[in-house]
Coordinates of C-alpha atoms in Angstrom, one line a residue:
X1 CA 13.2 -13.5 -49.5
X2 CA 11.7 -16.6 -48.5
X3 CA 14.7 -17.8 -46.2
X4 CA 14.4 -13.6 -44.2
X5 CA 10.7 -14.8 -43.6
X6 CA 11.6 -18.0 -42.9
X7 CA 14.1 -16.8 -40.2
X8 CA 11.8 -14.3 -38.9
X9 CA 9.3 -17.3 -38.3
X10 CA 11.9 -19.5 -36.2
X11 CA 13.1 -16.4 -34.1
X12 CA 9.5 -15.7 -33.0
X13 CA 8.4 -19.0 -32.2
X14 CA 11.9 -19.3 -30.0
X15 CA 11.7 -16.4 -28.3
X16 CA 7.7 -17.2 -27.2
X17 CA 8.4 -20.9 -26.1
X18 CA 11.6 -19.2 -24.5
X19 CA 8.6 -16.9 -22.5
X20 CA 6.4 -19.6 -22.2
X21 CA 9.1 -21.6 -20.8
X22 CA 10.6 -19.5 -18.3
X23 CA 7.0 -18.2 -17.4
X24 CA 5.8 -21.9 -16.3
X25 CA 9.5 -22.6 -14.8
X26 CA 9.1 -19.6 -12.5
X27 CA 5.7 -19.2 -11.7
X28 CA 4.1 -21.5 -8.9
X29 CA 1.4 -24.1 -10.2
X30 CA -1.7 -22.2 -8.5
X31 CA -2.0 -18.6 -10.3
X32 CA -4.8 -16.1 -9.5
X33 CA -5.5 -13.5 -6.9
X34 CA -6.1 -15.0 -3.8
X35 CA -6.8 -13.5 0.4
X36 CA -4.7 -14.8 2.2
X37 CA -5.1 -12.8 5.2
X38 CA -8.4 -10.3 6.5
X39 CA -8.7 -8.7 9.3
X40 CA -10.8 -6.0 11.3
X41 CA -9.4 -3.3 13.3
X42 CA -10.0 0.2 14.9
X43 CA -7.4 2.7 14.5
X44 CA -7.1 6.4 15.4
X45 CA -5.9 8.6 12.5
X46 CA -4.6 12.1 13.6
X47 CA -5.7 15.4 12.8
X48 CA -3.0 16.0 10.4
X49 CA -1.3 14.2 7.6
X50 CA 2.4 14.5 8.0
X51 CA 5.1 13.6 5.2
X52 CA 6.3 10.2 4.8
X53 CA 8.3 7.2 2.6
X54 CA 6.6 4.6 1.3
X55 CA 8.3 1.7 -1.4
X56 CA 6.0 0.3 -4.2
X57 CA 7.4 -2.1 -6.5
X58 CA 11.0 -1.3 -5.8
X59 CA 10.4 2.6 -5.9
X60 CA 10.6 5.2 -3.4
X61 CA 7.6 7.5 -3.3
X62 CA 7.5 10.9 -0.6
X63 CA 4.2 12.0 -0.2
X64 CA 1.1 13.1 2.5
X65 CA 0.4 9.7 4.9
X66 CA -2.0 8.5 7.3
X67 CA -1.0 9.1 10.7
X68 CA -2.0 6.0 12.3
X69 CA -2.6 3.9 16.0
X70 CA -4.2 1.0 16.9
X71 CA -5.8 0.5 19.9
X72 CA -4.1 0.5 22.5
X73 CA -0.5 1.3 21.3
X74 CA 1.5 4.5 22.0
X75 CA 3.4 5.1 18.9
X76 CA 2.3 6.7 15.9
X77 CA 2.6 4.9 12.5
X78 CA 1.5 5.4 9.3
X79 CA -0.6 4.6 6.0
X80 CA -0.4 5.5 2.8
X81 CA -4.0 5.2 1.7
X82 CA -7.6 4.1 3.4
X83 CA -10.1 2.9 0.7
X84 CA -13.3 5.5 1.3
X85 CA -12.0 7.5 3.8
X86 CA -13.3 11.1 3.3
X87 CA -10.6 12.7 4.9
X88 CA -10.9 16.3 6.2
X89 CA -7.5 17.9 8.2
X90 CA -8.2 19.1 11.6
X91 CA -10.1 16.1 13.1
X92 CA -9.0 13.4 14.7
X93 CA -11.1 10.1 13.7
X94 CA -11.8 6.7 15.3
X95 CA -12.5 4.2 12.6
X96 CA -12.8 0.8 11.7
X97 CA -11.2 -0.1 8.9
X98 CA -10.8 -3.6 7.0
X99 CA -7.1 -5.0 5.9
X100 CA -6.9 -7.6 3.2
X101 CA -3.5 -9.1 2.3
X102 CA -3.8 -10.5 -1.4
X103 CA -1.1 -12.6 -3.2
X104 CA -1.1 -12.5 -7.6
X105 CA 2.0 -14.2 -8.8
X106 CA 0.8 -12.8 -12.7
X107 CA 1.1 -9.5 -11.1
X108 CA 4.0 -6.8 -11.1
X109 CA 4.3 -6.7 -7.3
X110 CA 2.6 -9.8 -6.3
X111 CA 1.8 -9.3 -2.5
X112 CA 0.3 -6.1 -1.2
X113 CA -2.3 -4.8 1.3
X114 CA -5.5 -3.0 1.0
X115 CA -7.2 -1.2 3.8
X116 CA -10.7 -0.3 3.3
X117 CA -12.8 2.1 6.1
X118 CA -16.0 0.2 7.3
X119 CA -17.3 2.7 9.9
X120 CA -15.9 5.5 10.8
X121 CA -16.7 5.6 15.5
X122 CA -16.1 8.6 15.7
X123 CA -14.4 12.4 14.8
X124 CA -13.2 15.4 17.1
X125 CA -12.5 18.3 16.1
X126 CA -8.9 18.3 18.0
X127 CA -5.0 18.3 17.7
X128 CA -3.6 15.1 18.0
X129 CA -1.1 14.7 20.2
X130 CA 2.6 13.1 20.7
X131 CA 3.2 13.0 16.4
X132 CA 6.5 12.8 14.9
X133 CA 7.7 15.2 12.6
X134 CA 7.3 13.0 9.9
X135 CA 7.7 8.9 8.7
X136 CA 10.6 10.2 6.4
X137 CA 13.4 7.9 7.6
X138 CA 17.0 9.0 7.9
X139 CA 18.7 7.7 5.2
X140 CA 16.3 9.3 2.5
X141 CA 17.5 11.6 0.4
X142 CA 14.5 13.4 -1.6
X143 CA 16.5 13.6 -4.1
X144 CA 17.0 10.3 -4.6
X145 CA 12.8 9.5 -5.4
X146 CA 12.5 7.7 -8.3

């Protein structure tokens, strides 16, 4: 009895310095969530959502996205999600929103984006003009969503 306990005992201590050891050997010096990139900007978002792709820690997700421009360009892009935006279909907005790029090396997915609205400029009710049909690339297969 005393030598199953016993065993027990070594296997868990050498499977946490194992953790412990690959966690320090792998992970970079610095840990914690830092900024490393803000900016402001003023986008258009059209009057309609439209159906798009988006990947999130290594998983393909179809939904409802942001139909998006920045000032000044002439294609259409997207976003997934504005922090705060009270969105209502039919409007076309002018806003300012925030972006913050963060980096969290204890996190699953350790660099992402955030986009918060700061003011929204302005909002017509209009049809936007010149979308695509969607941001659904090609080579996706709904099917294939995980």
């Amino acid at each position: 009895m005393k030598s199953g306990v016993l065993f027990a005992a070594v296997v868990l201590c050498l499977n946490v310095c194992g953790f412990v050891g690959c966690r320090t050997a792998t992970a970079p010096e610095d840990t914690g969530r830092k900024i490393t990139n803000y900016q402001e900007y003023t986008l258009t978002v059209a009057s309609e959502m439209l159906p798009g792709v988006f990947i999130s820690c290594g998983s393909s997700f179809f939904a409802d996205v942001y139909a998006v421009k920045e000032e000044g360009a002439q294609e259409w892009t997207y976003l997934q999600y504005i922090g705060n935006f009270d969105y209502e279909s039919g409007y076309e907005y002018r806003i300012r929103i925030g972006r913050t790029d963060y980096l969290d090396f204890s996190m699953g997915e350790p660099a992402w984006t955030e986009y918060k609205l700061l003011e929204i400029i302005s909002k017509e009710r209009k049809d936007s003009e010149g979308l695509p049909e969607s941001f659904v690339p090609e080579w996706f297969d709904e099917r294939a969503v995980d």
